[in-house]
Coordinates of C-alpha atoms in Angstrom, one line a residue:
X1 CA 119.7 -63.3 -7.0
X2 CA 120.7 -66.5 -5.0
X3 CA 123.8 -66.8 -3.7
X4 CA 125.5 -67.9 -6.9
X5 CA 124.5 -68.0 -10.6
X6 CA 126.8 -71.5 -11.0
X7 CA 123.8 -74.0 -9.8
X8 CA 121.4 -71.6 -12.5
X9 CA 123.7 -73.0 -15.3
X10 CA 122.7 -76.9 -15.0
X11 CA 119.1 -75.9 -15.7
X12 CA 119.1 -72.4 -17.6
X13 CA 122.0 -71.0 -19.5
X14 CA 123.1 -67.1 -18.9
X15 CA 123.7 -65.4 -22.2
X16 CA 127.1 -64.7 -22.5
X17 CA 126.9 -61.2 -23.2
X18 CA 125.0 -60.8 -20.2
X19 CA 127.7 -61.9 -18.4
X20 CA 130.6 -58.9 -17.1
X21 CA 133.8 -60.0 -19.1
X22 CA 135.6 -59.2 -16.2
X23 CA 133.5 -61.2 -13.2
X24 CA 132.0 -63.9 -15.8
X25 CA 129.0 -63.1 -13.8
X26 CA 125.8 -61.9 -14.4
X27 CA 125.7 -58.0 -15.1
X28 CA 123.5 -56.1 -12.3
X29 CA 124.9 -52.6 -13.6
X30 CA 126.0 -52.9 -17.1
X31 CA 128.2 -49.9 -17.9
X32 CA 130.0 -48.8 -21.2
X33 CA 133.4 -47.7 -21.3
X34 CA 135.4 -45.5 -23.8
X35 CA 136.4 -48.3 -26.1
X36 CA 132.6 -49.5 -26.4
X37 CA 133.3 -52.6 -24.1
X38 CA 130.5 -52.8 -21.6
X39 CA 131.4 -54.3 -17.7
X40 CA 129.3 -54.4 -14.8
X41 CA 130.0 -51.6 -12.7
X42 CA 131.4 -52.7 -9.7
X43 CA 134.1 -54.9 -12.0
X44 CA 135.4 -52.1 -13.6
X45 CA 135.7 -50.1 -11.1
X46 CA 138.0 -52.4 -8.7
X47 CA 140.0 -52.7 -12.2
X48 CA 140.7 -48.7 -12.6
X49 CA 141.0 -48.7 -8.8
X50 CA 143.8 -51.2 -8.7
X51 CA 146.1 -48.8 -11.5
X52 CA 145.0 -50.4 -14.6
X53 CA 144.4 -47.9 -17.1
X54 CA 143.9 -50.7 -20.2
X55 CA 140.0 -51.7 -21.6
X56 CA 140.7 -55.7 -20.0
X57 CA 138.7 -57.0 -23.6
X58 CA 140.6 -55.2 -25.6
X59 CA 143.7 -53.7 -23.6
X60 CA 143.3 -50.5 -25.6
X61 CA 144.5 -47.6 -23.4
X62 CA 141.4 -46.1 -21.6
X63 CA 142.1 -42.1 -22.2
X64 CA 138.8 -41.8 -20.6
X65 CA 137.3 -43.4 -17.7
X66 CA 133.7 -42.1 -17.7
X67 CA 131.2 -44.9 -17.4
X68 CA 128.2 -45.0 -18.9
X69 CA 125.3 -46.6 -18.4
X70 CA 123.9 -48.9 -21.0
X71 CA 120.7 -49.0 -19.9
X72 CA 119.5 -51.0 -23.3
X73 CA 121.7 -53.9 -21.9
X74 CA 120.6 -53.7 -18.8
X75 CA 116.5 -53.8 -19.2
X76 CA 117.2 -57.0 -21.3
X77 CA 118.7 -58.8 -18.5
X78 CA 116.2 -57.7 -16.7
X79 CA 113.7 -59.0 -18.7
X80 CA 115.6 -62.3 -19.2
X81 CA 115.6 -63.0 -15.4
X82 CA 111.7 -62.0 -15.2
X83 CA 111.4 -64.5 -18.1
X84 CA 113.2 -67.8 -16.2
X85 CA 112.3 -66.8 -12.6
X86 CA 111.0 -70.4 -12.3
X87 CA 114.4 -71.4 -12.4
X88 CA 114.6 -69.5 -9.2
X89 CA 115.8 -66.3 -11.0
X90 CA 115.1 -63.0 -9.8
X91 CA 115.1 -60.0 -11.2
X92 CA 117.8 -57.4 -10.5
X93 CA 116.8 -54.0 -9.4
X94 CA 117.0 -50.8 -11.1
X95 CA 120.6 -48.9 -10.1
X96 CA 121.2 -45.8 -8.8
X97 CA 123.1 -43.7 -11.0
X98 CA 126.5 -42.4 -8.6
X99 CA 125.8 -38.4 -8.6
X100 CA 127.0 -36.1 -11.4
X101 CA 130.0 -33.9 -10.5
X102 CA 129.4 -31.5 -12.3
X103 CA 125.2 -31.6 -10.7
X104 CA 126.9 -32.0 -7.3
X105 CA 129.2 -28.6 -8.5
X106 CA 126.6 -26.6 -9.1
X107 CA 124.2 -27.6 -6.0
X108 CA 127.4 -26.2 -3.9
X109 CA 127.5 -23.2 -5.9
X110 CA 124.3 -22.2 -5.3
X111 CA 123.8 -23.4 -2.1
X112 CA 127.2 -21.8 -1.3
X113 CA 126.1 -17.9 -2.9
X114 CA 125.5 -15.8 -1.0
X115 CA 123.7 -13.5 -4.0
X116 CA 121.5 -16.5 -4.4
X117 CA 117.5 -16.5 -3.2
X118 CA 117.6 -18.4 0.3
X119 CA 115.2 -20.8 -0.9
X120 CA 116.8 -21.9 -3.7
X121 CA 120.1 -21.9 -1.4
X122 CA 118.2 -24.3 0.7
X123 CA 116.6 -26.3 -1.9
X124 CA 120.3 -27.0 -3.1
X125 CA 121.0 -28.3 0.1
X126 CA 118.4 -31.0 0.5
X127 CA 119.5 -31.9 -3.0
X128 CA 122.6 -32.6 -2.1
X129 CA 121.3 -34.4 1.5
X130 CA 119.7 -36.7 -0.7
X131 CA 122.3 -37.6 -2.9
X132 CA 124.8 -38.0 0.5
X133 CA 122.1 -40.3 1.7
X134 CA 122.2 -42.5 -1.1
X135 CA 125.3 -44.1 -1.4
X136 CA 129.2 -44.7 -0.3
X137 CA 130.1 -43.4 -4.1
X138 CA 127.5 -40.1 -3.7
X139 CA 129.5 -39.3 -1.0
X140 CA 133.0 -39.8 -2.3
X141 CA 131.9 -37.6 -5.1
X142 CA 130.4 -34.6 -2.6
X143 CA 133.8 -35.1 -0.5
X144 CA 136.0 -34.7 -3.7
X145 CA 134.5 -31.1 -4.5
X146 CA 135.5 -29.5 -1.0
X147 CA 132.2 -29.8 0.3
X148 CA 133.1 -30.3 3.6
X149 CA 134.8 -27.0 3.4
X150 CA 132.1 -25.1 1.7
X151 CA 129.6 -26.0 4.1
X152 CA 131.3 -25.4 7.2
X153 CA 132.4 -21.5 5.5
X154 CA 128.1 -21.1 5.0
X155 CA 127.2 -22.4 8.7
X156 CA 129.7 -20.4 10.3
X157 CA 129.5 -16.6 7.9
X158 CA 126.6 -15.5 9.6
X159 CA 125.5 -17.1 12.6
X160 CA 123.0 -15.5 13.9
X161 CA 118.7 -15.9 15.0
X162 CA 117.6 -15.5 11.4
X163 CA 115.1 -18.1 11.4
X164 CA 115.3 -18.7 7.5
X165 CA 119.4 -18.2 8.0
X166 CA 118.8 -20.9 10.6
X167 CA 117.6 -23.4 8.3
X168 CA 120.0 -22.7 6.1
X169 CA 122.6 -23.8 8.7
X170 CA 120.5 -26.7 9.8
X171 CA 120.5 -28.2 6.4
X172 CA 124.3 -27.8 6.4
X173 CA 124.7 -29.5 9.5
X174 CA 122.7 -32.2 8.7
X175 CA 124.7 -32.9 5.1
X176 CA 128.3 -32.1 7.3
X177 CA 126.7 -35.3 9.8
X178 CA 127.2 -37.3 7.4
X179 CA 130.7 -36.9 6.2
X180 CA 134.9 -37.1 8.3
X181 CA 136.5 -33.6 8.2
X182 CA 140.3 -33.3 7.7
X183 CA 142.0 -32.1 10.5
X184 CA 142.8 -28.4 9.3
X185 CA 138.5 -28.4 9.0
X186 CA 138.5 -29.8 12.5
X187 CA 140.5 -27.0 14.4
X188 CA 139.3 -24.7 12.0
X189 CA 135.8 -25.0 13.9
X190 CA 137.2 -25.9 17.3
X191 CA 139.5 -23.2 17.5
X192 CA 137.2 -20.6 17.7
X193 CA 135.2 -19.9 20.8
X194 CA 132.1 -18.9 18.8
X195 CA 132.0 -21.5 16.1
X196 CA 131.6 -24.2 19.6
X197 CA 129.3 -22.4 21.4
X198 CA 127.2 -21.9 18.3
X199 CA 127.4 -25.8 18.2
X200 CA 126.8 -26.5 21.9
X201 CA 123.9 -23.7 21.8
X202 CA 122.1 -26.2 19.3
X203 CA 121.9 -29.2 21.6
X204 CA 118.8 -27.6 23.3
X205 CA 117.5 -26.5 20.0
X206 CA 113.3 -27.4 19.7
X207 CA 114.2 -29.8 17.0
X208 CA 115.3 -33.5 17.7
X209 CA 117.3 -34.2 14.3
X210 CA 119.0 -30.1 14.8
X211 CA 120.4 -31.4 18.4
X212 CA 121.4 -34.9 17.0
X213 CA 123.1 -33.4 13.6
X214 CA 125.0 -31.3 15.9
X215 CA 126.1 -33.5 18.2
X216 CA 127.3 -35.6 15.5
X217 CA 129.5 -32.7 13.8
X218 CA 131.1 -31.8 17.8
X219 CA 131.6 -35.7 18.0
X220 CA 133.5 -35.6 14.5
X221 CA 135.3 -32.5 15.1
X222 CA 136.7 -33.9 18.7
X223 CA 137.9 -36.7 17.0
X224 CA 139.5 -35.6 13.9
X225 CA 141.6 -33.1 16.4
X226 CA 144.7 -34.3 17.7
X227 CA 144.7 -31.3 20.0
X228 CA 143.6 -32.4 23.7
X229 CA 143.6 -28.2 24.4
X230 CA 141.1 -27.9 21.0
X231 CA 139.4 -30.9 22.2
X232 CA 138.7 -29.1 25.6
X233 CA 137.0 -26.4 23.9
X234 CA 134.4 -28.6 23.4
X235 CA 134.3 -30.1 26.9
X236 CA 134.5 -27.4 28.8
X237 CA 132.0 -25.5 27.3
X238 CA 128.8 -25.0 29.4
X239 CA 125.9 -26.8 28.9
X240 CA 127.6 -29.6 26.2
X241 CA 127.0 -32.7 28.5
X242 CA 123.7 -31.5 29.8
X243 CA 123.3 -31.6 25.9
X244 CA 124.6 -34.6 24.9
X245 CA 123.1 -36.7 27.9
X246 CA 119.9 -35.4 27.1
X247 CA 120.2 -36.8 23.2
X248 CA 121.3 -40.1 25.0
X249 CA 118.3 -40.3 26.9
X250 CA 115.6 -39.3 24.0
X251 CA 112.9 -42.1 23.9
X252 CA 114.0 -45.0 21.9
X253 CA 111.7 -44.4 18.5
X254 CA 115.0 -42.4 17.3
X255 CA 117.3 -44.9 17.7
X256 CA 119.6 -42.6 15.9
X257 CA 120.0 -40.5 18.7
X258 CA 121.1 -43.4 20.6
X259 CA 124.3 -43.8 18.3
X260 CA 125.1 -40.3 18.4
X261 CA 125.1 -39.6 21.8
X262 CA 126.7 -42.1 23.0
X263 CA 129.5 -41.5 20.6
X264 CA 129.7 -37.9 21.6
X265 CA 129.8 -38.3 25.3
X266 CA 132.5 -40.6 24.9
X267 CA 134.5 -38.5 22.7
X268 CA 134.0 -35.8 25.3
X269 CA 135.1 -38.3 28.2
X270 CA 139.1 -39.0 26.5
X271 CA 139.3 -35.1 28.4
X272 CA 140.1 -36.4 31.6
X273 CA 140.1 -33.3 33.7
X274 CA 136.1 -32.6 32.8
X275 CA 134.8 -36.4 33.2
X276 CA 133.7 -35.1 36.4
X277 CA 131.0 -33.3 34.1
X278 CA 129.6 -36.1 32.7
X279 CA 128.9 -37.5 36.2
X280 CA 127.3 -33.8 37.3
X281 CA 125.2 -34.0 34.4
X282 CA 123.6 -37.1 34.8
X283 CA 125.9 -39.5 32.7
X284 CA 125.9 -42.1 35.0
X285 CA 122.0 -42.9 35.1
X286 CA 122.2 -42.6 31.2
X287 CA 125.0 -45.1 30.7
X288 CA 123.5 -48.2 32.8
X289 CA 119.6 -47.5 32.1
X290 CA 120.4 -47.2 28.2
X291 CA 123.2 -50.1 28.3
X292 CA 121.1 -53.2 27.3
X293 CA 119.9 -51.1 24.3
X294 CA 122.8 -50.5 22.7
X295 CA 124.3 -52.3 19.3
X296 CA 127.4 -54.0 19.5
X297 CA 129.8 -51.3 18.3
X298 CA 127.8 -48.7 20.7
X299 CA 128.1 -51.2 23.6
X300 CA 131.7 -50.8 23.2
X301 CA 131.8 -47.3 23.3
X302 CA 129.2 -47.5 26.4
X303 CA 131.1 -49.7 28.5
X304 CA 134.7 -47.8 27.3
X305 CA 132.7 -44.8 28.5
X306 CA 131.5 -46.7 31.8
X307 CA 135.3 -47.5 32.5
X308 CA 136.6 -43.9 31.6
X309 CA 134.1 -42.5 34.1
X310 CA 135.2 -45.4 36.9
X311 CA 138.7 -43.7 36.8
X312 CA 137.7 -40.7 38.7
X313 CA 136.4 -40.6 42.3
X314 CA 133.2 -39.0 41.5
X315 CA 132.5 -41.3 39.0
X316 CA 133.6 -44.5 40.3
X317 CA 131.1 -43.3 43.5
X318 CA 128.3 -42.8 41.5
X319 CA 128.3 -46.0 39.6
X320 CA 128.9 -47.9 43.3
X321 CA 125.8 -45.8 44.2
X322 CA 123.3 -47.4 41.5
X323 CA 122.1 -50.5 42.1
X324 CA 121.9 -52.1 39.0
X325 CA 125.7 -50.4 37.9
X326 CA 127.4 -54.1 39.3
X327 CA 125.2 -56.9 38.1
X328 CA 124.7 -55.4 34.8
X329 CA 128.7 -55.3 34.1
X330 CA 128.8 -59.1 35.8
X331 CA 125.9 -59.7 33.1
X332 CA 127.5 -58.4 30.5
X333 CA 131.5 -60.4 30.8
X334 CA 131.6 -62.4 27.6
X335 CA 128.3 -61.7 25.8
X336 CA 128.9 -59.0 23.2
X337 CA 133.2 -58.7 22.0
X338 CA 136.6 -58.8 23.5
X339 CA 136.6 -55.0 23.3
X340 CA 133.3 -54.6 25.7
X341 CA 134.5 -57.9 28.1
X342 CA 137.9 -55.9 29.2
X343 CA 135.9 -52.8 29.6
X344 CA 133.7 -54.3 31.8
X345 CA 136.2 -56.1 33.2
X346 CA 138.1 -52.9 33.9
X347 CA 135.0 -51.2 35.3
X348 CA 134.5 -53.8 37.9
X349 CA 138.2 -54.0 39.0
X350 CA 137.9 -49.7 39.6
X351 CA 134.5 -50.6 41.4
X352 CA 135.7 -53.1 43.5
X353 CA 139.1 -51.8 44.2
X354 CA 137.0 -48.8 46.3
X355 CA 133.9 -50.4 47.4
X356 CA 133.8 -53.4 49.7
X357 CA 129.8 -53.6 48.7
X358 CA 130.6 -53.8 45.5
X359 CA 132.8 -56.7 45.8
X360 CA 130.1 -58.1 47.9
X361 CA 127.5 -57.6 44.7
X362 CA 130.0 -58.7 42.2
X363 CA 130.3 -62.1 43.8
X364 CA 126.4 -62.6 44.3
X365 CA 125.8 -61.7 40.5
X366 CA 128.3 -64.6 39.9
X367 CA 130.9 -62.6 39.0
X368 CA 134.0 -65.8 39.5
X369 CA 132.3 -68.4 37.0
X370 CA 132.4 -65.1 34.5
X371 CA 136.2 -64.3 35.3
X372 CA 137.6 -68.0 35.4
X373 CA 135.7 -68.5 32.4
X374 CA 137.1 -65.7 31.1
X375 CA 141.1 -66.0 31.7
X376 CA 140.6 -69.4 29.7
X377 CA 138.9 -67.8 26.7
X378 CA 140.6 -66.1 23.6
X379 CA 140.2 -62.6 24.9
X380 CA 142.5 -59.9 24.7
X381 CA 145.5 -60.2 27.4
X382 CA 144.4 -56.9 28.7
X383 CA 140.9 -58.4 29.7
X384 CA 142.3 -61.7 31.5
X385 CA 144.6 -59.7 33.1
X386 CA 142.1 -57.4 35.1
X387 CA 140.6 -60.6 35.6
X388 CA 143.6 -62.7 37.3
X389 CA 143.5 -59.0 39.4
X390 CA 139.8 -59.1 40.2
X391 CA 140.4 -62.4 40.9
X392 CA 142.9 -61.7 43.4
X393 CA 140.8 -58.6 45.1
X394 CA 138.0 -61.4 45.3
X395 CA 139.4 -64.2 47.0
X396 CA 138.7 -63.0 50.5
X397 CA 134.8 -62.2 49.6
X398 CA 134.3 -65.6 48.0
X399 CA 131.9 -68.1 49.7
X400 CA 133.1 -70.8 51.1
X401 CA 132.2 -73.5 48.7
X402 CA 133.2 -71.5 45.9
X403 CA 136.8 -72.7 45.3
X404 CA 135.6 -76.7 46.1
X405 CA 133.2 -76.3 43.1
X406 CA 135.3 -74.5 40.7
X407 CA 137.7 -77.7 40.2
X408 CA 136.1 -77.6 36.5
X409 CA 138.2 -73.7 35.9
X410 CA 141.6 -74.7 36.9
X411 CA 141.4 -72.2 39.5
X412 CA 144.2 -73.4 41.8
X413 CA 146.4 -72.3 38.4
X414 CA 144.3 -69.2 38.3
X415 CA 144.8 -67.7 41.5
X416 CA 147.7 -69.1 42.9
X417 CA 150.4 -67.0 41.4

């Protein structure tokens, strides 16, 4: 559909029962309610979400709040919009139909027994991955049956080298992926020394999406634990940044990994006291080779990770050490949010603070036009005040004609305080 149906109406006039009583606009998901008042779908669900528990045509008391679809309704409209596309109307897709509780019920069940045939456990589970994959309201419905819970009691009963018991687990991982676990799940999987190094143990596992689902479930579980002792279970296990690196650093045709990774080795990075792992293991290289390839919200997380890592010697040393670490974080001052410009910011002021060459590289990457622009911008106070500090740290490695030419920043009222 365009952008709005109200230009449609000087030239072709909607049906009024077409229209969702509630919105006034054309129905793309005509549902029925108890009374026998249809709505489109999304209408009448804001109006139960907001606490009204009245039919809006005919304020009769809804005593049931099942929605059903009038699919009758909805291939007329359908047909009505294939019949004046030359007004410029197009014809609204087919719905998906939210999941069944009680289908999404029995899929746990089964996948859940442990009486059941494995295969038909299994089958049960891609079932329900599909359904997870399909939409925000699958999903609510899966997390409102405990299935969170239920999956994370089948992974972790019998761990063991069971190939067929494997892909049982794998399937569960890849459906847990997908969803937050409340904190009593959270410690109830980092709490236990086994249940963590069954999850680390995966990261080298021959298959890409097994690695990457489990990554994702130790990156969920690290932050849904307010525990920094739980959350070093994780950390200081062996092998789990060699892990997590390595799913950073898979070839860019699975950009999911991308995501994951990055999210996970930044999770594991809020444990200060093994950051000096992530530097051992490679993190370093990882961060500024994969750093233009990142989206925005990953950037953030890249460049928070980047600045995490600058707080310890090791890691402020090896990012010195790289060649590109310097220009890329000058490069990168104002071009993707005011979250990634103060960690870059804070990066270079750790850098510079402990390396006279990087001070040296900072200013011929162009480093002052980027800060004085930046203490004038709207960024956060945070950023323009490592700025005014790298400024400061600056001042002596500036060329000479820097200050003559910089009339344009104000940076007499810059630097001068």
């Amino acid at each position: 559909m365009r952008g709005s149906l109200e230009p449609l109406d000087m030239a072709v006039q909607i049906p009024y029962y077409f229209r969702c009583p509630i919105s006034l606009e054309l129905m793309r998901d005509p549902v029925t309610v108890c009374t026998g008042q249809t709505y489109d779908r999304t209408s009448i669900e804001s109006w139960v979400a907001t606490g009204n528990t009245t039919c809006p045509v005919t304020r009769a008391p809804l005593t049931d709040f099942t929605l059903i679809p009038n699919h009758t309704l909805r291939r007329l409209i359908q047909e009505w919009c294939v019949a004046n596309r030359s007004f410029g109307i197009e014809r609204i897709p087919t719905p998906k139909q939210p999941a069944d509780p009680a289908l999404v019920r029995s899929l746990l069940n089964q996948a859940s027994s442990a009486s059941s045939h494995l295969n038909y456990r299994i089958s049960a589970l891609k079932r329900l991955r599909g359904l997870a994959r399909d939409s925000d309201k699958n999903r609510a419905v899966i997390s409102a049956n405990n299935a969170s819970e239920i999956l994370l009691s089948v992974v972790f009963s019998s761990i063991n080298t069971d190939s067929q018991s494997d892909a049982l687990n794998h399937e569960c991982l890849a459906i847990l992926s997908l969803f937050q676990l409340s904190e009593p799940e959270c410690v109830f999987v980092a709490s236990d020394p086994d249940r963590v190094g069954y999850l680390v143990s995966l990261l080298s596992h021959p298959c890409v999406d097994v690695r990457v689902n489990s990554a994702a479930l130790i990156e969920i579980v690290i932050a849904g634990t307010r525990s920094t002792e739980l959350r070093a279970q994780f950390s200081n296990a062996d092998g789990i940044f060699e892990g997590i690196i390595g799913i950073l650093n898979y070839p860019l045709a699975y950009p999911r990994a991308l995501k994951i990774g990055i999210k996970a080795l930044f999770a594991l990075c809020l444990v200060k006291q093994h950051r000096h792992k992530a530097v051992t293991a490679g993190g370093v290289e990882a961060l500024i080779d994969r750093l233009g390839e990142f989206e925005k919200c990953d950037a953030e997380r890249a460049l928070a990770t980047i600045e995490l890592l600058c707080r310890i010697p090791s890691g402020c040393a090896a990012f010195a050490a790289h060649a590109l670490t310097v220009p890329l974080l000058v490069k990168i001052i104002l071009k993707i949010s005011d979250r990634a410009t103060e960690y870059a910011a804070g990066a270079l002021l750790s850098l510079c603070s402990t390396s006279e060459q990087a001070q040296r590289d900072a200013v011929a990457a162009g480093v002052l036009t980027q800060l004085l622009l930046l203490v004038q911008s709207d960024c956060t106070e945070r950023a323009k005040r490592k700025a005014q500090m790298l400024l400061k740290l600056l001042r002596d490695s500036w060329p000479d004609d820097s200050i003559a030419n910089s009339d344009d920043f104000a940076c007499s009222d810059v630097v001068g305080f």
